[in-house]
Amino acid sequence: MASLNKVMLIGNAGKDAELRYTASGAARAEVPLAVNGRRKNGAGEWEEQTEWFNVVLFGETAERVSQYITKGKPVFIEGRVQTRTWDDDKGQKHYRTEVLANTVQLLGSREDGAPGFKKQEPQEVGDLPFA
């Protein structure tokens, strides 16, 4: 049976992207992404609902866009979901579900803080004019 693990999200960065380097020197950036939606509650009234995703970027993508993904910035992410597990020093198991981004598009305009960003369409990471 075929499998598919693909996620597409449009939301706002919950904080500035954090760029770090692994022991082997590979770039890795993380950013929490808030995706807003609405649903009806038990009384039939609409409520705002926010779902949070841990987004991880790697390599050149992480280095290129991490400086432009700032708190509140609208972003389109396409990638796959992965859950990591590890044991802490006390032997307790931890789980973290993340979205590993393959494609990142900054949404918005030059006024949103990305120098040289073209207004007409979102740009893919490989096509950014300021990269």
Short mmCIF file of C-alpha atoms in Angstrom, two decimals:
data_model
loop_
_atom_site.label_atom_id
_atom_site.label_comp_id
_atom_site.label_asym_id
_atom_site.label_seq_id
_atom_site.Cartn_x
_atom_site.Cartn_y
_atom_site.Cartn_z
CA MET A 1 0.00 0.00 0.00
CA ALA A 2 1.28 3.47 -0.89
CA SER A 3 1.94 6.02 1.83
CA LEU A 4 1.85 9.80 1.92
CA ASN A 5 3.22 12.14 4.58
CA LYS A 6 2.70 15.72 3.41
CA VAL A 7 1.57 18.83 5.20
CA MET A 8 0.91 22.37 3.93
CA LEU A 9 0.48 25.19 6.41
CA ILE A 10 -0.11 28.93 6.25
CA GLY A 11 0.31 30.71 9.54
CA ASN A 12 2.26 33.25 11.53
CA ALA A 13 5.61 32.72 13.20
CA GLY A 14 5.16 32.53 16.97
CA LYS A 15 8.67 33.91 17.53
CA ASP A 16 11.83 34.65 15.56
CA ALA A 17 13.38 31.61 13.88
CA GLU A 18 16.32 30.21 15.85
CA LEU A 19 19.27 29.18 13.68
CA ARG A 20 21.76 26.71 15.14
CA TYR A 21 24.41 24.39 13.81
CA THR A 22 24.73 20.70 14.58
CA ALA A 23 27.99 19.14 15.78
CA SER A 24 28.71 18.21 12.15
CA GLY A 25 28.19 21.84 11.05
CA ALA A 26 24.77 21.44 9.40
CA ALA A 27 22.40 24.42 9.70
CA ARG A 28 19.11 23.79 11.55
CA ALA A 29 16.45 26.40 12.24
CA GLU A 30 13.29 26.04 14.33
CA VAL A 31 10.22 28.24 14.48
CA PRO A 32 6.81 27.74 16.08
CA LEU A 33 3.97 28.37 13.62
CA ALA A 34 0.47 29.44 14.69
CA VAL A 35 -2.34 28.43 12.33
CA ASN A 36 -5.69 30.05 13.11
CA GLY A 37 -9.11 28.62 12.40
CA ARG A 38 -12.70 28.87 13.58
CA ARG A 39 -15.21 26.39 14.89
CA LYS A 40 -18.64 26.46 16.48
CA ASN A 41 -18.80 25.78 20.20
CA GLY A 42 -21.59 23.90 21.99
CA ALA A 43 -23.71 27.08 22.08
CA GLY A 44 -23.45 27.46 18.30
CA GLU A 45 -21.18 30.50 18.49
CA TRP A 46 -17.99 30.83 16.45
CA GLU A 47 -14.72 30.58 18.37
CA GLU A 48 -11.21 31.32 17.21
CA GLN A 49 -8.91 28.32 17.53
CA THR A 50 -5.12 28.32 17.18
CA GLU A 51 -3.11 25.21 16.42
CA TRP A 52 0.67 25.32 17.01
CA PHE A 53 3.25 23.48 14.91
CA ASN A 54 6.99 23.06 15.52
CA VAL A 55 8.63 23.74 12.14
CA VAL A 56 12.21 22.66 11.42
CA LEU A 57 14.31 23.88 8.47
CA PHE A 58 17.65 22.43 7.40
CA GLY A 59 20.72 23.36 5.39
CA GLU A 60 20.76 26.27 3.00
CA THR A 61 17.03 26.83 3.47
CA ALA A 62 17.55 27.34 7.21
CA GLU A 63 20.39 29.80 6.61
CA ARG A 64 18.59 31.77 3.90
CA VAL A 65 15.21 32.35 5.50
CA SER A 66 15.85 32.17 9.24
CA GLN A 67 16.78 35.84 9.40
CA TYR A 68 13.50 36.84 7.72
CA ILE A 69 11.13 34.63 9.70
CA THR A 70 10.34 36.89 12.62
CA LYS A 71 7.55 36.88 15.17
CA GLY A 72 4.19 37.50 13.50
CA LYS A 73 5.52 37.06 9.94
CA PRO A 74 3.10 35.13 7.68
CA VAL A 75 4.71 32.02 6.17
CA PHE A 76 3.70 29.12 3.91
CA ILE A 77 5.34 25.81 4.81
CA GLU A 78 5.23 22.54 2.91
CA GLY A 79 6.86 19.47 4.34
CA ARG A 80 6.29 16.26 6.26
CA VAL A 81 5.49 15.33 9.84
CA GLN A 82 7.99 13.49 12.02
CA THR A 83 7.91 12.52 15.69
CA ARG A 84 11.21 12.27 17.56
CA THR A 85 11.69 10.37 20.81
CA TRP A 86 14.50 10.54 23.35
CA ASP A 87 15.21 9.63 26.94
CA ASP A 88 16.34 12.33 29.36
CA ASP A 89 18.97 11.93 32.10
CA LYS A 90 16.34 10.45 34.44
CA GLY A 91 15.29 7.83 31.90
CA GLN A 92 11.96 9.50 31.11
CA LYS A 93 10.87 9.20 27.46
CA HIS A 94 9.99 12.42 25.60
CA TYR A 95 8.17 12.92 22.29
CA ARG A 96 8.19 15.90 19.95
CA THR A 97 6.20 16.11 16.73
CA GLU A 98 7.69 18.43 14.12
CA VAL A 99 7.04 19.57 10.57
CA LEU A 100 10.22 19.12 8.51
CA ALA A 101 9.95 21.87 5.91
CA ASN A 102 10.83 21.19 2.28
CA THR A 103 9.40 24.44 0.88
CA VAL A 104 9.18 27.82 2.59
CA GLN A 105 7.49 30.89 1.15
CA LEU A 106 7.54 34.20 2.93
CA LEU A 107 4.17 35.89 2.61
CA GLY A 108 3.68 39.61 2.87
CA SER A 109 5.53 42.56 1.44
CA ARG A 110 8.67 44.65 1.73
CA GLU A 111 6.95 46.65 4.47
CA ASP A 112 6.85 43.44 6.52
CA GLY A 113 10.62 43.56 6.90
CA ALA A 114 12.07 41.50 4.06
CA PRO A 115 14.34 43.77 2.02
CA GLY A 116 13.87 43.37 -1.72
CA PHE A 117 10.81 41.16 -1.30
CA LYS A 118 8.53 41.34 -4.34
CA LYS A 119 4.90 42.14 -3.56
CA GLN A 120 3.13 40.39 -6.42
CA GLU A 121 3.69 36.72 -5.44
CA PRO A 122 5.21 34.70 -2.63
CA GLN A 123 8.75 33.59 -3.48
CA GLU A 124 10.15 30.10 -2.99
CA VAL A 125 13.37 29.93 -1.01
CA GLY A 126 15.48 29.13 -4.07
CA ASP A 127 14.11 32.18 -5.91
CA LEU A 128 14.41 34.83 -3.21
CA PRO A 129 15.92 38.01 -4.67
CA PHE A 130 17.77 38.81 -1.43
CA ALA A 131 19.32 35.38 -0.88
#
